[in-house]
Amino acid sequence: MLDSPPNEMKAYSSCCFPKQASKAEETSQAKPSSPPARPMRLSFPRAEPLKPAVSRVVLPNFLELLESQDSNPST
């Protein structure tokens, strides 16, 4: 084994021995010191309640439309 070329030794060591973590990998896997931030809750009510975008929707009276079409046979 000692007589083998350096490339074979490198291949053997990379497949058979665990790789040591670099300093950057160690710090990235460390647990954070503080818990993740939570969303804040507002403790006061809104100044004005939210208003709907459309205050009133006017729908056509379908019965009146049908009656007007029945009385007008021209269409």
PDB file of C-alpha atoms in Angstrom:
ATOM      1  CA  MET A   1       0.000   0.000   0.000  1.00  0.00           C
ATOM      2  CA  LEU A   2       2.890   2.354   0.689  1.00  0.00           C
ATOM      3  CA  ASP A   3       4.346   1.652  -2.761  1.00  0.00           C
ATOM      4  CA  SER A   4       1.191   2.828  -4.585  1.00  0.00           C
ATOM      5  CA  PRO A   5       1.147   6.158  -6.443  1.00  0.00           C
ATOM      6  CA  PRO A   6      -0.309   9.229  -4.672  1.00  0.00           C
ATOM      7  CA  ASN A   7      -3.432   9.260  -6.869  1.00  0.00           C
ATOM      8  CA  GLU A   8      -4.460   5.809  -5.674  1.00  0.00           C
ATOM      9  CA  MET A   9      -3.902   6.828  -2.055  1.00  0.00           C
ATOM     10  CA  LYS A  10      -6.059   9.921  -2.573  1.00  0.00           C
ATOM     11  CA  ALA A  11      -8.850   7.834  -4.130  1.00  0.00           C
ATOM     12  CA  TYR A  12      -8.628   5.276  -1.332  1.00  0.00           C
ATOM     13  CA  SER A  13      -8.753   7.895   1.404  1.00  0.00           C
ATOM     14  CA  SER A  14     -11.676   9.755  -0.209  1.00  0.00           C
ATOM     15  CA  CYS A  15     -13.855   6.660  -0.498  1.00  0.00           C
ATOM     16  CA  CYS A  16     -12.964   4.914   2.763  1.00  0.00           C
ATOM     17  CA  PHE A  17     -12.483   7.690   5.300  1.00  0.00           C
ATOM     18  CA  PRO A  18     -15.047  10.360   6.159  1.00  0.00           C
ATOM     19  CA  LYS A  19     -14.159  13.827   4.982  1.00  0.00           C
ATOM     20  CA  GLN A  20     -13.601  16.385   7.698  1.00  0.00           C
ATOM     21  CA  ALA A  21     -15.930  19.369   7.501  1.00  0.00           C
ATOM     22  CA  SER A  22     -14.389  22.705   6.699  1.00  0.00           C
ATOM     23  CA  LYS A  23     -14.821  25.666   9.048  1.00  0.00           C
ATOM     24  CA  ALA A  24     -17.493  27.207   6.782  1.00  0.00           C
ATOM     25  CA  GLU A  25     -19.517  23.984   6.777  1.00  0.00           C
ATOM     26  CA  GLU A  26     -19.325  23.728  10.568  1.00  0.00           C
ATOM     27  CA  THR A  27     -20.642  27.257  11.087  1.00  0.00           C
ATOM     28  CA  SER A  28     -23.429  26.868   8.501  1.00  0.00           C
ATOM     29  CA  GLN A  29     -24.753  23.743  10.226  1.00  0.00           C
ATOM     30  CA  ALA A  30     -24.735  25.274  13.693  1.00  0.00           C
ATOM     31  CA  LYS A  31     -28.097  25.915  15.337  1.00  0.00           C
ATOM     32  CA  PRO A  32     -29.211  29.548  15.561  1.00  0.00           C
ATOM     33  CA  SER A  33     -28.843  31.127  18.978  1.00  0.00           C
ATOM     34  CA  SER A  34     -32.337  32.668  18.931  1.00  0.00           C
ATOM     35  CA  PRO A  35     -35.662  31.193  17.817  1.00  0.00           C
ATOM     36  CA  PRO A  36     -37.154  32.377  14.511  1.00  0.00           C
ATOM     37  CA  ALA A  37     -39.123  35.611  14.652  1.00  0.00           C
ATOM     38  CA  ARG A  38     -42.901  35.431  15.034  1.00  0.00           C
ATOM     39  CA  PRO A  39     -45.300  37.795  13.284  1.00  0.00           C
ATOM     40  CA  MET A  40     -46.407  40.691  15.465  1.00  0.00           C
ATOM     41  CA  ARG A  41     -50.044  41.076  16.490  1.00  0.00           C
ATOM     42  CA  LEU A  42     -51.636  44.499  16.525  1.00  0.00           C
ATOM     43  CA  SER A  43     -53.054  45.253  19.959  1.00  0.00           C
ATOM     44  CA  PHE A  44     -55.222  48.187  18.814  1.00  0.00           C
ATOM     45  CA  PRO A  45     -58.248  48.171  16.479  1.00  0.00           C
ATOM     46  CA  ARG A  46     -58.215  49.851  13.090  1.00  0.00           C
ATOM     47  CA  ALA A  47     -59.244  53.497  12.949  1.00  0.00           C
ATOM     48  CA  GLU A  48     -62.001  52.714  10.409  1.00  0.00           C
ATOM     49  CA  PRO A  49     -63.410  49.341   9.465  1.00  0.00           C
ATOM     50  CA  LEU A  50     -62.568  48.196   5.977  1.00  0.00           C
ATOM     51  CA  LYS A  51     -65.177  49.190   3.422  1.00  0.00           C
ATOM     52  CA  PRO A  52     -66.147  46.903   0.562  1.00  0.00           C
ATOM     53  CA  ALA A  53     -64.860  47.937  -2.845  1.00  0.00           C
ATOM     54  CA  VAL A  54     -68.405  47.874  -4.274  1.00  0.00           C
ATOM     55  CA  SER A  55     -71.080  49.111  -1.921  1.00  0.00           C
ATOM     56  CA  ARG A  56     -74.091  47.814  -3.876  1.00  0.00           C
ATOM     57  CA  VAL A  57     -74.476  45.588  -6.880  1.00  0.00           C
ATOM     58  CA  VAL A  58     -77.588  46.183  -8.974  1.00  0.00           C
ATOM     59  CA  LEU A  59     -78.772  43.057 -10.708  1.00  0.00           C
ATOM     60  CA  PRO A  60     -81.381  43.233 -13.449  1.00  0.00           C
ATOM     61  CA  ASN A  61     -84.767  41.818 -12.632  1.00  0.00           C
ATOM     62  CA  PHE A  62     -84.827  38.741 -14.837  1.00  0.00           C
ATOM     63  CA  LEU A  63     -88.573  38.252 -14.546  1.00  0.00           C
ATOM     64  CA  GLU A  64     -89.199  41.714 -15.954  1.00  0.00           C
ATOM     65  CA  LEU A  65     -86.772  41.033 -18.797  1.00  0.00           C
ATOM     66  CA  LEU A  66     -88.539  37.777 -19.665  1.00  0.00           C
ATOM     67  CA  GLU A  67     -91.959  39.436 -19.567  1.00  0.00           C
ATOM     68  CA  SER A  68     -90.776  42.270 -21.809  1.00  0.00           C
ATOM     69  CA  GLN A  69     -89.384  39.764 -24.322  1.00  0.00           C
ATOM     70  CA  ASP A  70     -92.647  37.788 -24.246  1.00  0.00           C
ATOM     71  CA  SER A  71     -94.696  40.917 -24.925  1.00  0.00           C
ATOM     72  CA  ASN A  72     -92.366  41.916 -27.796  1.00  0.00           C
ATOM     73  CA  PRO A  73     -92.642  39.071 -30.334  1.00  0.00           C
ATOM     74  CA  SER A  74     -90.611  41.034 -32.892  1.00  0.00           C
ATOM     75  CA  THR A  75     -87.318  39.564 -31.650  1.00  0.00           C
TER      76      THR A  75
END
